[in-house]
């Protein structure tokens, strides 16, 4: 499996707007086992996204899906940058 | 919801032993929506654990479960420390 842990930074006051866009745009992604969007309680402009995929290829392919492309286009104006980013190799557990 | 992203460090050669202990000991935890164990591809002695819970209270209560207590006791001799640790507030997504 292929995993990603990453932090996204948004314009002040726009975090929940971006979260809504992310949740709507990522509902049906082939090969996606887990995609969890979370607020950062220590930074009101930060979002944590944790992902588990069957493969890195399927993650890469998801970026070309129309729903994901649309979400990226809608969210981009509100995104100011990115923080930590870690690639992982999920092995198992609950929820994947 | 309550979330945790954390890195655990293990003795050389013991990472998969600890992963097995974690996976076996965390199968049935009330209030746990997601508990994913992953290898760190950049550090052969590191494990990433990402968790989503209904509440912080249920996460805390899980530490007292016999199965979790047993896993902690079995894994502890092989754990050398912890790396990054982030608390989150999961909002939604796939797999929770």
GROMACS .gro file of C-alpha atoms in nm:
model
  192
    1UNK     CA    1   0.000   0.000   0.000
    2UNK     CA    2   0.094   0.365  -0.032
    3UNK     CA    3   0.020   0.630   0.230
    4UNK     CA    4   0.042   1.003   0.268
    5UNK     CA    5   0.026   1.227   0.573
    6UNK     CA    6   0.020   1.596   0.490
    7UNK     CA    7  -0.067   1.939   0.619
    8UNK     CA    8  -0.239   2.201   0.403
    9UNK     CA    9  -0.250   2.569   0.494
   10UNK     CA   10  -0.546   2.788   0.403
   11UNK     CA   11  -0.633   3.155   0.396
   12UNK     CA   12  -0.772   3.285   0.727
   13UNK     CA   13  -1.138   3.195   0.762
   14UNK     CA   14  -1.137   2.962   0.462
   15UNK     CA   15  -1.042   2.634   0.628
   16UNK     CA   16  -1.394   2.491   0.645
   17UNK     CA   17  -1.459   2.597   0.286
   18UNK     CA   18  -1.154   2.400   0.175
   19UNK     CA   19  -1.250   2.102   0.392
   20UNK     CA   20  -1.594   2.091   0.228
   21UNK     CA   21  -1.437   2.102  -0.117
   22UNK     CA   22  -1.195   1.822  -0.027
   23UNK     CA   23  -1.468   1.600   0.116
   24UNK     CA   24  -1.696   1.646  -0.183
   25UNK     CA   25  -1.422   1.598  -0.441
   26UNK     CA   26  -1.271   1.280  -0.299
   27UNK     CA   27  -1.573   1.057  -0.249
   28UNK     CA   28  -1.510   0.809  -0.528
   29UNK     CA   29  -1.143   0.744  -0.595
   30UNK     CA   30  -1.044   0.397  -0.725
   31UNK     CA   31  -0.781   0.231  -0.507
   32UNK     CA   32  -0.835   0.467  -0.217
   33UNK     CA   33  -0.868   0.278   0.111
   34UNK     CA   34  -0.872   0.573   0.347
   35UNK     CA   35  -0.888   0.951   0.304
   36UNK     CA   36  -0.944   1.140   0.628
   37UNK     CA   37  -0.964   1.516   0.651
   38UNK     CA   38  -0.900   1.678   0.990
   39UNK     CA   39  -0.869   2.020   1.144
   40UNK     CA   40  -0.543   2.107   1.318
   41UNK     CA   41  -0.645   2.211   1.672
   42UNK     CA   42  -0.318   2.405   1.712
   43UNK     CA   43  -0.351   2.613   1.391
   44UNK     CA   44  -0.687   2.750   1.278
   45UNK     CA   45  -0.562   2.772   0.919
   46UNK     CA   46  -0.427   2.417   0.891
   47UNK     CA   47  -0.579   2.091   0.765
   48UNK     CA   48  -0.432   1.742   0.808
   49UNK     CA   49  -0.502   1.488   0.535
   50UNK     CA   50  -0.414   1.121   0.589
   51UNK     CA   51  -0.447   0.879   0.299
   52UNK     CA   52  -0.402   0.507   0.230
   53UNK     CA   53  -0.403   0.371  -0.126
   54UNK     CA   54  -0.362   0.031  -0.285
   55UNK     CA   55  -0.063   0.173  -0.474
   56UNK     CA   56   0.126   0.493  -0.545
   57UNK     CA   57   0.008   0.460  -0.906
   58UNK     CA   58  -0.355   0.477  -0.802
   59UNK     CA   59  -0.286   0.782  -0.591
   60UNK     CA   60  -0.117   0.948  -0.886
   61UNK     CA   61  -0.401   0.851  -1.120
   62UNK     CA   62  -0.657   1.001  -0.882
   63UNK     CA   63  -0.515   1.347  -0.947
   64UNK     CA   64  -0.650   1.324  -1.303
   65UNK     CA   65  -1.006   1.232  -1.202
   66UNK     CA   66  -1.256   1.503  -1.305
   67UNK     CA   67  -1.396   1.528  -0.950
   68UNK     CA   68  -1.046   1.571  -0.807
   69UNK     CA   69  -0.944   1.818  -1.077
   70UNK     CA   70  -1.254   2.022  -0.998
   71UNK     CA   71  -1.179   2.013  -0.624
   72UNK     CA   72  -0.821   2.126  -0.685
   73UNK     CA   73  -0.941   2.414  -0.900
   74UNK     CA   74  -1.198   2.523  -0.640
   75UNK     CA   75  -0.965   2.492  -0.342
   76UNK     CA   76  -0.649   2.639  -0.493
   77UNK     CA   77  -0.742   3.008  -0.445
   78UNK     CA   78  -0.783   2.942  -0.071
   79UNK     CA   79  -0.463   2.739  -0.021
   80UNK     CA   80  -0.160   2.936   0.095
   81UNK     CA   81   0.087   2.648   0.121
   82UNK     CA   82   0.173   2.313   0.268
   83UNK     CA   83   0.341   2.202   0.590
   84UNK     CA   84   0.473   1.863   0.691
   85UNK     CA   85   0.447   1.583   0.436
   86UNK     CA   86   0.531   1.218   0.500
   87UNK     CA   87   0.502   0.921   0.268
   88UNK     CA   88   0.423   0.590   0.435
   89UNK     CA   89   0.371   0.221   0.355
   90UNK     CA   90   0.049   0.118   0.531
   91UNK     CA   91   0.056  -0.244   0.645
   92UNK     CA   92  -0.285  -0.293   0.803
   93UNK     CA   93  -0.520  -0.193   1.078
   94UNK     CA   94  -0.877  -0.083   1.117
   95UNK     CA   95  -1.051   0.133   0.857
   96UNK     CA   96  -0.860   0.030   0.547
   97UNK     CA   97  -1.378   1.330   1.656
   98UNK     CA   98  -1.027   1.299   1.791
   99UNK     CA   99  -0.726   1.204   1.583
  100UNK     CA  100  -0.362   1.119   1.634
  101UNK     CA  101  -0.071   1.102   1.393
  102UNK     CA  102   0.244   0.964   1.549
  103UNK     CA  103   0.579   0.806   1.477
  104UNK     CA  104   0.718   0.519   1.686
  105UNK     CA  105   1.082   0.416   1.678
  106UNK     CA  106   1.189   0.054   1.725
  107UNK     CA  107   1.507  -0.140   1.786
  108UNK     CA  108   1.689  -0.238   1.465
  109UNK     CA  109   1.529  -0.543   1.308
  110UNK     CA  110   1.225  -0.535   1.537
  111UNK     CA  111   0.992  -0.309   1.339
  112UNK     CA  112   0.781  -0.588   1.190
  113UNK     CA  113   0.760  -0.758   1.529
  114UNK     CA  114   0.618  -0.440   1.679
  115UNK     CA  115   0.381  -0.390   1.384
  116UNK     CA  116   0.241  -0.741   1.436
  117UNK     CA  117   0.188  -0.673   1.805
  118UNK     CA  118   0.013  -0.344   1.730
  119UNK     CA  119  -0.218  -0.497   1.469
  120UNK     CA  120  -0.317  -0.788   1.693
  121UNK     CA  121  -0.371  -0.574   2.001
  122UNK     CA  122  -0.586  -0.305   1.844
  123UNK     CA  123  -0.851  -0.505   1.660
  124UNK     CA  124  -1.146  -0.432   1.887
  125UNK     CA  125  -1.137  -0.086   2.040
  126UNK     CA  126  -1.471   0.086   2.115
  127UNK     CA  127  -1.501   0.427   1.952
  128UNK     CA  128  -1.209   0.366   1.716
  129UNK     CA  129  -1.298   0.465   1.360
  130UNK     CA  130  -0.957   0.421   1.203
  131UNK     CA  131  -0.624   0.282   1.321
  132UNK     CA  132  -0.370   0.242   1.043
  133UNK     CA  133  -0.018   0.111   1.097
  134UNK     CA  134   0.244   0.196   0.834
  135UNK     CA  135   0.614   0.152   0.775
  136UNK     CA  136   0.823   0.464   0.726
  137UNK     CA  137   0.998   0.413   0.390
  138UNK     CA  138   1.268   0.665   0.489
  139UNK     CA  139   1.361   0.502   0.824
  140UNK     CA  140   1.373   0.124   0.861
  141UNK     CA  141   1.318   0.155   1.236
  142UNK     CA  142   1.014   0.384   1.225
  143UNK     CA  143   0.639   0.316   1.227
  144UNK     CA  144   0.364   0.569   1.154
  145UNK     CA  145   0.032   0.523   1.332
  146UNK     CA  146  -0.270   0.730   1.227
  147UNK     CA  147  -0.586   0.712   1.435
  148UNK     CA  148  -0.941   0.853   1.433
  149UNK     CA  149  -1.169   0.817   1.736
  150UNK     CA  150  -1.521   0.924   1.823
  151UNK     CA  151  -1.372   1.118   2.115
  152UNK     CA  152  -1.051   1.179   2.307
  153UNK     CA  153  -1.213   1.002   2.602
  154UNK     CA  154  -1.256   0.683   2.404
  155UNK     CA  155  -0.895   0.698   2.291
  156UNK     CA  156  -0.784   0.740   2.652
  157UNK     CA  157  -1.010   0.456   2.769
  158UNK     CA  158  -0.863   0.224   2.506
  159UNK     CA  159  -0.528   0.234   2.681
  160UNK     CA  160  -0.684   0.041   2.969
  161UNK     CA  161  -0.826  -0.240   2.753
  162UNK     CA  162  -0.665  -0.578   2.835
  163UNK     CA  163  -0.574  -0.637   2.470
  164UNK     CA  164  -0.408  -0.296   2.445
  165UNK     CA  165  -0.233  -0.336   2.781
  166UNK     CA  166  -0.096  -0.669   2.660
  167UNK     CA  167   0.021  -0.516   2.333
  168UNK     CA  168   0.195  -0.233   2.517
  169UNK     CA  169   0.372  -0.479   2.745
  170UNK     CA  170   0.485  -0.693   2.452
  171UNK     CA  171   0.598  -0.404   2.235
  172UNK     CA  172   0.765  -0.188   2.499
  173UNK     CA  173   1.100  -0.377   2.506
  174UNK     CA  174   1.138  -0.314   2.131
  175UNK     CA  175   1.040   0.054   2.133
  176UNK     CA  176   1.328   0.300   2.155
  177UNK     CA  177   1.127   0.622   2.142
  178UNK     CA  178   0.881   0.838   1.957
  179UNK     CA  179   0.912   1.095   1.681
  180UNK     CA  180   0.660   1.344   1.553
  181UNK     CA  181   0.319   1.351   1.721
  182UNK     CA  182   0.020   1.556   1.606
  183UNK     CA  183  -0.331   1.570   1.750
  184UNK     CA  184  -0.608   1.634   1.499
  185UNK     CA  185  -0.984   1.683   1.479
  186UNK     CA  186  -1.106   1.453   1.201
  187UNK     CA  187  -1.406   1.595   1.017
  188UNK     CA  188  -1.488   1.329   0.761
  189UNK     CA  189  -1.371   1.139   0.460
  190UNK     CA  190  -1.345   0.783   0.341
  191UNK     CA  191  -1.262   0.498   0.582
  192UNK     CA  192  -1.400   0.643   0.904
   0.00000   0.00000   0.00000
